[in-house]
PDB file of C-alpha atoms and ligand atoms in Angstrom:
ATOM      1  CA  MET A   1     119.963 106.721  76.451  1.00 50.00           C
ATOM      2  CA  THR A   2     118.958 110.479  76.396  1.00 58.00           C
ATOM      3  CA  GLU A   3     115.794 111.581  74.954  1.00 62.00           C
ATOM      4  CA  SER A   4     114.753 115.262  74.180  1.00 62.00           C
ATOM      5  CA  VAL A   5     111.503 116.453  74.428  1.00 65.00           C
ATOM      6  CA  ASP A   6     111.408 120.289  73.323  1.00 77.00           C
ATOM      7  CA  HIS A   7     114.427 121.880  75.643  1.00 91.00           C
ATOM      8  CA  PHE A   8     113.975 118.823  78.092  1.00 95.00           C
ATOM      9  CA  TYR A   9     116.467 116.009  78.464  1.00 95.00           C
ATOM     10  CA  ALA A  10     115.359 112.964  79.933  1.00 95.00           C
ATOM     11  CA  ALA A  11     118.208 110.290  80.885  1.00 95.00           C
ATOM     12  CA  PRO A  12     119.221 107.275  83.125  1.00 95.00           C
ATOM     13  CA  ALA A  13     120.760 109.203  86.672  1.00 96.00           C
ATOM     14  CA  CYS A  14     124.117 109.130  87.407  1.00 93.00           C
ATOM     15  CA  ARG A  15     126.596 110.530  90.430  1.00 91.00           C
ATOM     16  CA  HIS A  16     127.001 113.719  88.484  1.00 93.00           C
ATOM     17  CA  ASP A  17     123.033 114.085  89.726  1.00 96.00           C
ATOM     18  CA  VAL A  18     123.425 113.269  93.518  1.00 96.00           C
ATOM     19  CA  SER A  19     123.394 116.545  95.248  1.00 97.00           C
ATOM     20  CA  ASP A  20     120.414 118.110  92.871  1.00 98.00           C
ATOM     21  CA  LEU A  21     118.246 114.579  93.444  1.00 98.00           C
ATOM     22  CA  ALA A  22     119.182 114.957  97.164  1.00 98.00           C
ATOM     23  CA  ALA A  23     118.142 118.775  97.504  1.00 98.00           C
ATOM     24  CA  LEU A  24     114.630 118.195  95.508  1.00 98.00           C
ATOM     25  CA  ALA A  25     114.306 115.285  97.613  1.00 98.00           C
ATOM     26  CA  ARG A  26     114.635 117.250 100.939  1.00 98.00           C
ATOM     27  CA  GLU A  27     112.074 119.801  99.364  1.00 98.00           C
ATOM     28  CA  ALA A  28     109.716 117.509  97.974  1.00 97.00           C
ATOM     29  CA  LEU A  29     109.748 114.358  99.566  1.00 96.00           C
ATOM     30  CA  PRO A  30     110.051 115.103 103.370  1.00 94.00           C
ATOM     31  CA  SER A  31     108.767 112.018 104.464  1.00 91.00           C
ATOM     32  CA  PHE A  32     111.562 110.121 102.916  1.00 93.00           C
ATOM     33  CA  PRO A  33     114.615 111.173 104.901  1.00 95.00           C
ATOM     34  CA  ALA A  34     116.640 108.412 103.292  1.00 94.00           C
ATOM     35  CA  LEU A  35     116.872 110.329  99.915  1.00 97.00           C
ATOM     36  CA  HIS A  36     117.540 113.940 101.590  1.00 98.00           C
ATOM     37  CA  ASP A  37     121.469 113.213 102.220  1.00 97.00           C
ATOM     38  CA  PRO A  38     124.105 113.203  99.149  1.00 95.00           C
ATOM     39  CA  GLU A  39     125.976 110.617 100.881  1.00 95.00           C
ATOM     40  CA  GLY A  40     123.104 108.299 100.789  1.00 94.00           C
ATOM     41  CA  TRP A  41     122.786 108.582  97.185  1.00 93.00           C
ATOM     42  CA  ARG A  42     126.897 107.987  96.830  1.00 88.00           C
ATOM     43  CA  THR A  43     126.431 104.575  99.156  1.00 87.00           C
ATOM     44  CA  SER A  44     123.238 103.194  98.584  1.00 87.00           C
ATOM     45  CA  TYR A  45     122.866 101.799  94.885  1.00 86.00           C
ATOM     46  CA  ARG A  46     120.040 103.293  92.931  1.00 94.00           C
ATOM     47  CA  PHE A  47     121.277 103.952  89.760  1.00 95.00           C
ATOM     48  CA  GLY A  48     120.115 101.771  86.720  1.00 93.00           C
ATOM     49  CA  SER A  49     118.492 101.430  83.736  1.00 94.00           C
ATOM     50  CA  GLY A  50     116.104  99.101  84.227  1.00 95.00           C
ATOM     51  CA  LEU A  51     117.336  96.481  81.854  1.00 96.00           C
ATOM     52  CA  HIS A  52     115.624  93.387  83.478  1.00 96.00           C
ATOM     53  CA  PRO A  53     113.165  93.212  87.033  1.00 95.00           C
ATOM     54  CA  ARG A  54     115.744  93.287  89.472  1.00 95.00           C
ATOM     55  CA  ASP A  55     117.176  96.237  88.151  1.00 95.00           C
ATOM     56  CA  ASN A  56     116.946  99.724  89.543  1.00 96.00           C
ATOM     57  CA  TYR A  57     115.548 102.377  87.163  1.00 97.00           C
ATOM     58  CA  LEU A  58     116.294 106.242  87.985  1.00 97.00           C
ATOM     59  CA  ILE A  59     115.629 108.424  85.663  1.00 98.00           C
ATOM     60  CA  ALA A  60     116.273 112.267  85.940  1.00 97.00           C
ATOM     61  CA  VAL A  61     114.765 115.318  83.832  1.00 98.00           C
ATOM     62  CA  ARG A  62     116.774 118.376  83.205  1.00 98.00           C
ATOM     63  CA  ASP A  63     115.810 121.905  81.667  1.00 97.00           C
ATOM     64  CA  GLY A  64     117.822 122.737  79.066  1.00 95.00           C
ATOM     65  CA  GLY A  65     120.740 120.293  78.818  1.00 90.00           C
ATOM     66  CA  GLU A  66     122.498 118.306  81.151  1.00 89.00           C
ATOM     67  CA  ASP A  67     123.786 120.828  83.436  1.00 91.00           C
ATOM     68  CA  GLY A  68     120.330 122.432  83.619  1.00 96.00           C
ATOM     69  CA  PRO A  69     118.019 122.540  86.516  1.00 97.00           C
ATOM     70  CA  LEU A  70     117.038 119.536  87.603  1.00 98.00           C
ATOM     71  CA  VAL A  71     113.060 119.196  86.788  1.00 98.00           C
ATOM     72  CA  GLY A  72     112.409 115.675  88.509  1.00 98.00           C
ATOM     73  CA  PHE A  73     113.614 112.234  88.538  1.00 98.00           C
ATOM     74  CA  ILE A  74     111.701 108.914  89.589  1.00 98.00           C
ATOM     75  CA  TRP A  75     113.247 105.774  91.379  1.00 98.00           C
ATOM     76  CA  VAL A  76     111.729 102.299  90.982  1.00 98.00           C
ATOM     77  CA  ASP A  77     113.550  98.746  91.988  1.00 97.00           C
ATOM     78  CA  ALA A  78     112.287  95.425  92.774  1.00 96.00           C
ATOM     79  CA  ALA A  79     111.803  96.444  97.006  1.00 96.00           C
ATOM     80  CA  MET A  80     110.073  93.512  97.804  1.00 95.00           C
ATOM     81  CA  ALA A  81     113.274  91.356  96.432  1.00 95.00           C
ATOM     82  CA  VAL A  82     115.462  93.910  98.447  1.00 93.00           C
ATOM     83  CA  ASP A  83     113.303  93.620 101.681  1.00 93.00           C
ATOM     84  CA  TYR A  84     111.691  90.373 101.378  1.00 93.00           C
ATOM     85  CA  GLY A  85     113.884  88.028  99.180  1.00 95.00           C
ATOM     86  CA  VAL A  86     110.710  87.915  97.025  1.00 96.00           C
ATOM     87  CA  ILE A  87     111.744  87.344  93.092  1.00 95.00           C
ATOM     88  CA  GLU A  88     108.144  87.929  91.586  1.00 96.00           C
ATOM     89  CA  PRO A  89     108.545  90.292  88.683  1.00 96.00           C
ATOM     90  CA  TRP A  90     107.118  93.478  90.650  1.00 97.00           C
ATOM     91  CA  TRP A  91     108.849  97.091  90.558  1.00 98.00           C
ATOM     92  CA  CYS A  92     108.092  99.481  93.351  1.00 98.00           C
ATOM     93  CA  ILE A  93     107.956 103.150  92.555  1.00 98.00           C
ATOM     94  CA  ASN A  94     110.185 104.219  95.693  1.00 97.00           C
ATOM     95  CA  ALA A  95     109.697 107.753  94.848  1.00 97.00           C
ATOM     96  CA  VAL A  96     108.978 110.125  92.211  1.00 98.00           C
ATOM     97  CA  ALA A  97     109.073 114.223  92.488  1.00 98.00           C
ATOM     98  CA  VAL A  98     108.855 117.260  90.339  1.00 98.00           C
ATOM     99  CA  ALA A  99     110.521 120.563  91.564  1.00 98.00           C
ATOM    100  CA  PRO A 100     107.624 122.555  92.439  1.00 98.00           C
ATOM    101  CA  ALA A 101     108.154 125.482  89.800  1.00 98.00           C
ATOM    102  CA  TYR A 102     107.543 122.823  87.045  1.00 98.00           C
ATOM    103  CA  ARG A 103     104.364 121.163  88.526  1.00 98.00           C
ATOM    104  CA  ARG A 104     101.104 120.716  86.433  1.00 98.00           C
ATOM    105  CA  ALA A 105     103.018 120.527  83.259  1.00 97.00           C
ATOM    106  CA  GLY A 106     103.158 116.806  82.642  1.00 97.00           C
ATOM    107  CA  HIS A 107     106.825 116.144  83.920  1.00 98.00           C
ATOM    108  CA  GLY A 108     105.178 113.599  86.665  1.00 98.00           C
ATOM    109  CA  ARG A 109     102.781 111.685  84.299  1.00 98.00           C
ATOM    110  CA  ALA A 110     105.877 111.554  81.834  1.00 98.00           C
ATOM    111  CA  LEU A 111     108.109 109.738  84.317  1.00 98.00           C
ATOM    112  CA  VAL A 112     105.794 107.453  85.656  1.00 98.00           C
ATOM    113  CA  LEU A 113     104.660 106.413  82.000  1.00 98.00           C
ATOM    114  CA  THR A 114     108.400 105.729  81.132  1.00 97.00           C
ATOM    115  CA  ALA A 115     108.697 103.629  84.126  1.00 98.00           C
ATOM    116  CA  VAL A 116     105.628 101.873  83.128  1.00 98.00           C
ATOM    117  CA  GLU A 117     106.648 101.415  79.417  1.00 97.00           C
ATOM    118  CA  ARG A 118     110.285 100.255  80.632  1.00 98.00           C
ATOM    119  CA  ALA A 119     108.509  97.676  83.174  1.00 98.00           C
ATOM    120  CA  ARG A 120     106.578  96.426  80.272  1.00 97.00           C
ATOM    121  CA  ALA A 121     108.954  95.722  78.051  1.00 97.00           C
ATOM    122  CA  ILE A 122     111.433  93.764  80.445  1.00 97.00           C
ATOM    123  CA  GLY A 123     108.677  91.605  81.587  1.00 96.00           C
ATOM    124  CA  VAL A 124     107.449  93.357  85.008  1.00 97.00           C
ATOM    125  CA  ALA A 125     103.597  92.117  86.004  1.00 96.00           C
ATOM    126  CA  LEU A 126     102.685  95.108  88.342  1.00 97.00           C
ATOM    127  CA  ILE A 127     104.233  98.324  89.666  1.00 98.00           C
ATOM    128  CA  TYR A 128     102.936  99.482  92.976  1.00 98.00           C
ATOM    129  CA  GLY A 129     104.169 102.010  95.395  1.00 98.00           C
ATOM    130  CA  LEU A 130     103.277 104.248  98.786  1.00 97.00           C
ATOM    131  CA  SER A 131     101.817 108.064  98.187  1.00 96.00           C
ATOM    132  CA  VAL A 132     101.152 110.478 100.820  1.00 95.00           C
ATOM    133  CA  ARG A 133      97.703 111.468 100.665  1.00 93.00           C
ATOM    134  CA  ALA A 134      98.219 114.742  98.681  1.00 95.00           C
ATOM    135  CA  SER A 135      99.289 112.937  95.814  1.00 97.00           C
ATOM    136  CA  VAL A 136      96.736 110.152  95.576  1.00 98.00           C
ATOM    137  CA  PRO A 137      94.747 112.297  92.404  1.00 98.00           C
ATOM    138  CA  PHE A 138      97.695 112.006  90.523  1.00 98.00           C
ATOM    139  CA  TRP A 139      97.943 108.275  90.904  1.00 98.00           C
ATOM    140  CA  GLU A 140      94.444 108.041  90.330  1.00 98.00           C
ATOM    141  CA  ASP A 141      94.852 110.332  87.213  1.00 98.00           C
ATOM    142  CA  LEU A 142      97.233 107.762  85.844  1.00 98.00           C
ATOM    143  CA  GLY A 143      94.825 104.711  86.200  1.00 97.00           C
ATOM    144  CA  PHE A 144      96.680 103.201  89.363  1.00 98.00           C
ATOM    145  CA  THR A 145      94.148 101.455  91.952  1.00 96.00           C
ATOM    146  CA  VAL A 146      94.452 103.525  95.445  1.00 97.00           C
ATOM    147  CA  ALA A 147      94.078 101.710  98.511  1.00 97.00           C
ATOM    148  CA  ALA A 148      91.628 102.772 101.305  1.00 96.00           C
ATOM    149  CA  ASP A 149      92.992 104.871 103.957  1.00 95.00           C
ATOM    150  CA  ARG A 150      95.207 102.174 106.081  1.00 95.00           C
ATOM    151  CA  GLU A 151      94.444  99.298 103.833  1.00 97.00           C
ATOM    152  CA  PRO A 152      97.424  96.812 103.659  1.00 97.00           C
ATOM    153  CA  LEU A 153      98.870  95.847 100.512  1.00 97.00           C
ATOM    154  CA  VAL A 154      98.553  91.595 100.320  1.00 96.00           C
ATOM    155  CA  SER A 155      99.924  89.133  98.023  1.00 95.00           C
ATOM    156  CA  ASP A 156      96.977  87.096  96.852  1.00 92.00           C
ATOM    157  CA  ARG A 157      98.676  83.875  96.540  1.00 92.00           C
ATOM    158  CA  PRO A 158     101.910  83.114  98.163  1.00 94.00           C
ATOM    159  CA  ALA A 159     105.041  84.619  96.403  1.00 96.00           C
ATOM    160  CA  ARG A 160     108.295  83.043  95.770  1.00 95.00           C
ATOM    161  CA  ARG A 161     111.405  83.611  97.704  1.00 96.00           C
ATOM    162  CA  ALA A 162     114.766  83.271  96.216  1.00 94.00           C
ATOM    163  CA  THR A 163     115.191  80.495  98.776  1.00 95.00           C
ATOM    164  CA  GLY A 164     112.635  78.588  97.567  1.00 94.00           C
ATOM    165  CA  GLU A 165     110.266  79.231 100.155  1.00 95.00           C
ATOM    166  CA  LEU A 166     107.021  80.631  99.797  1.00 96.00           C
ATOM    167  CA  ALA A 167     106.063  83.968 101.542  1.00 93.00           C
ATOM    168  CA  ARG A 168     102.434  85.718 102.348  1.00 94.00           C
ATOM    169  CA  LEU A 169     103.005  89.485 102.140  1.00 96.00           C
ATOM    170  CA  ASP A 170     100.592  91.887 104.437  1.00 96.00           C
ATOM    171  CA  LEU A 171     101.878  94.984 104.372  1.00 97.00           C
ATOM    172  CA  ASP A 172     100.384  97.961 106.106  1.00 97.00           C
ATOM    173  CA  PRO A 173     101.264 101.712 104.475  1.00 97.00           C
ATOM    174  CA  GLU A 174     103.401 104.068 106.594  1.00 94.00           C
ATOM    175  CA  THR A 175     100.885 106.634 108.549  1.00 93.00           C
ATOM    176  CA  ASP A 176      99.158 109.338 106.205  1.00 93.00           C
ATOM    177  CA  HIS A 177     100.423 107.157 103.312  1.00 96.00           C
ATOM    178  CA  ARG A 178      98.631 105.183 101.089  1.00 97.00           C
ATOM    179  CA  TRP A 179      99.329 101.945  98.814  1.00 98.00           C
ATOM    180  CA  PHE A 180      98.739 102.114  94.699  1.00 98.00           C
ATOM    181  CA  VAL A 181      99.219  99.504  92.065  1.00 98.00           C
ATOM    182  CA  ALA A 182      98.560  99.099  88.093  1.00 97.00           C
ATOM    183  CA  TYR A 183      98.513  95.650  86.622  1.00 96.00           C
ATOM    184  CA  LEU A 184     100.756  95.087  83.584  1.00 97.00           C
ATOM    185  CA  GLN A 185      99.888  91.631  82.886  1.00 94.00           C
ATOM    186  CA  ASP A 186      96.700  90.137  83.526  1.00 92.00           C
ATOM    187  CA  PRO A 187      96.713  89.470  87.557  1.00 89.00           C
ATOM    188  CA  ALA A 188      94.714  85.910  87.294  1.00 88.00           C
ATOM    189  CA  SER A 189      97.567  84.816  84.884  1.00 89.00           C
ATOM    190  CA  ALA A 190     100.386  85.725  87.405  1.00 88.00           C
ATOM    191  CA  ASP A 191     101.904  83.516  89.828  1.00 88.00           C
ATOM    192  CA  SER A 192     100.925  85.925  92.511  1.00 92.00           C
ATOM    193  CA  VAL A 193      99.885  89.660  92.894  1.00 94.00           C
ATOM    194  CA  LEU A 194     100.255  92.236  95.488  1.00 96.00           C
ATOM    195  CA  ALA A 195      96.786  94.214  95.964  1.00 96.00           C
ATOM    196  CA  PRO A 196      94.970  96.361  97.968  1.00 96.00           C
ATOM    197  CA  LYS A 197      93.583  93.991 100.830  1.00 94.00           C
ATOM    198  CA  GLY A 198      89.636  94.540  99.574  1.00 88.00           C
ATOM    199  CA  TYR A 199      90.977  94.804  95.666  1.00 84.00           C
ATOM    200  CA  LEU A 200      90.130  91.327  94.809  1.00 68.00           C
ATOM    201  CA  ALA A 201      86.673  91.312  96.927  1.00 68.00           C
ATOM    202  CA  ARG A 202      85.813  94.630  95.193  1.00 61.00           C
ATOM    203  CA  GLY A 203      86.436  93.092  91.983  1.00 57.00           C
TER     204      GLY A 203
HETATM  205  C1  COA B 301     102.987 113.973  92.444  1.00 79.81           C
HETATM  206  C2  COA B 301     103.977 114.998  91.560  1.00 79.81           C
HETATM  207  C3  COA B 301     105.101 114.235  91.056  1.00 79.81           C
HETATM  208  C4  COA B 301     103.236 115.278  90.329  1.00 79.81           C
HETATM  209  O1  COA B 301     104.058 115.920  89.512  1.00 79.81           O
HETATM  210  P1  COA B 301     103.472 116.984  88.126  1.00 79.81           P
HETATM  211  O2  COA B 301     104.458 116.978  87.316  1.00 79.81           O
HETATM  212  O3  COA B 301     103.018 118.274  88.841  1.00 79.81           O
HETATM  213  O4  COA B 301     102.009 115.962  87.854  1.00 79.81           O
HETATM  214  P2  COA B 301     101.503 115.957  86.235  1.00 79.81           P
HETATM  215  O5  COA B 301     101.478 117.527  85.679  1.00 79.81           O
HETATM  216  O6  COA B 301     102.034 115.097  85.387  1.00 79.81           O
HETATM  217  O7  COA B 301     100.001 115.817  86.483  1.00 79.81           O
HETATM  218  C5  COA B 301      99.439 115.091  86.142  1.00 79.81           C
HETATM  219  C6  COA B 301      98.045 114.709  86.294  1.00 79.81           C
HETATM  220  O8  COA B 301      97.852 114.191  87.969  1.00 79.81           O
HETATM  221  C7  COA B 301      96.795 114.941  88.540  1.00 79.81           C
HETATM  222  N1  COA B 301      97.568 116.143  89.662  1.00 79.81           N
HETATM  223  C8  COA B 301      98.476 116.201  89.887  1.00 79.81           C
HETATM  224  N2  COA B 301      99.101 116.956  90.752  1.00 79.81           N
HETATM  225  C9  COA B 301      97.914 117.216  91.377  1.00 79.81           C
HETATM  226  C10 COA B 301      97.569 117.922  92.354  1.00 79.81           C
HETATM  227  N3  COA B 301      98.484 118.713  93.214  1.00 79.81           N
HETATM  228  N4  COA B 301      95.934 117.928  92.803  1.00 79.81           N
HETATM  229  C11 COA B 301      94.957 117.133  91.928  1.00 79.81           C
HETATM  230  N5  COA B 301      95.650 116.499  90.938  1.00 79.81           N
HETATM  231  C12 COA B 301      97.328 116.431  90.500  1.00 79.81           C
HETATM  232  C13 COA B 301      96.364 116.015  87.615  1.00 79.81           C
HETATM  233  O9  COA B 301      94.825 115.249  87.296  1.00 79.81           O
HETATM  234  C14 COA B 301      97.026 116.250  86.373  1.00 79.81           C
HETATM  235  O10 COA B 301      96.472 116.255  85.505  1.00 79.81           O
HETATM  236  P3  COA B 301      96.404 117.672  84.906  1.00 79.81           P
HETATM  237  O11 COA B 301      97.293 118.739  85.313  1.00 79.81           O
HETATM  238  O12 COA B 301      95.941 117.642  83.449  1.00 79.81           O
HETATM  239  O13 COA B 301      94.933 118.126  85.799  1.00 79.81           O
HETATM  240  C15 COA B 301     104.642 116.191  92.081  1.00 79.81           C
HETATM  241  O14 COA B 301     103.128 117.148  92.685  1.00 79.81           O
HETATM  242  C16 COA B 301     105.326 116.065  93.262  1.00 79.81           C
HETATM  243  O15 COA B 301     106.733 116.106  93.175  1.00 79.81           O
HETATM  244  N6  COA B 301     104.997 116.190  94.473  1.00 79.81           N
HETATM  245  C17 COA B 301     105.156 115.551  95.877  1.00 79.81           C
HETATM  246  C18 COA B 301     106.220 114.334  95.642  1.00 79.81           C
HETATM  247  C19 COA B 301     105.021 113.277  95.440  1.00 79.81           C
HETATM  248  O16 COA B 301     104.035 113.615  96.097  1.00 79.81           O
HETATM  249  N7  COA B 301     105.462 112.041  94.861  1.00 79.81           N
HETATM  250  C20 COA B 301     104.336 111.053  94.758  1.00 79.81           C
HETATM  251  C21 COA B 301     104.358 110.250  95.660  1.00 79.81           C
HETATM  252  S1  COA B 301     106.192 109.233  95.709  1.00 79.81           S
END
């Protein structure tokens, strides 16, 4: 599905977008080298329309049509399933970037809210990610809970693995990054949620 707002077109990204996605990542996400090489976009599966909580969700916005300049993108997946085999309905915002010429015009907010809406529609319980410090005000403006400097992200109760085992997660942020999280369902009714370590104590 393609959505047009004024002259901006948002649609699930595809291989056609690979060079521009890599170029924007090199410019806007210097601490994310895995996204800098177009070959990585061709060989690591990141495309998806967010049809279920284990799916990828990769949306690109272009200016003026499908061949117009890339305005921004968001890439979301079930990173805890990929990295730890955890099957809780959690989505990770791996990357969101807006080209400098288009910033502070609401595109970043629209990309995140589109992903949040999609997540809600398919039963994702929480959406989280790791932000560079400079972008913390952006996540706070969107209502995300942002962890303190060096505060780990933990599972409040054991999380289920695909193998049937339970896992307790306790993940330090990368240097100069901070975790952020938003709950799309009541955390108390979930089997397990991710939270900054002090979040539950802080209430
Ligand atoms: C973070 C980023 C995606 C924001 O995109 P954007 O389109 O400029 O953001 P929006 O216009 O939707 O901003 C929404 C609100 O977030 C806040 N915000 C955004 N950028 C901000 C900044 N640099 N400083 C302070 N607040 C900021 C503001 O409250 C803003 O609302 P306002 O413009 O009405 O004041 C963009 O700056 C970017 O690509 N940064 C580099 C990549 C990155 O850090 N990504 C996030 C971590 S993966």
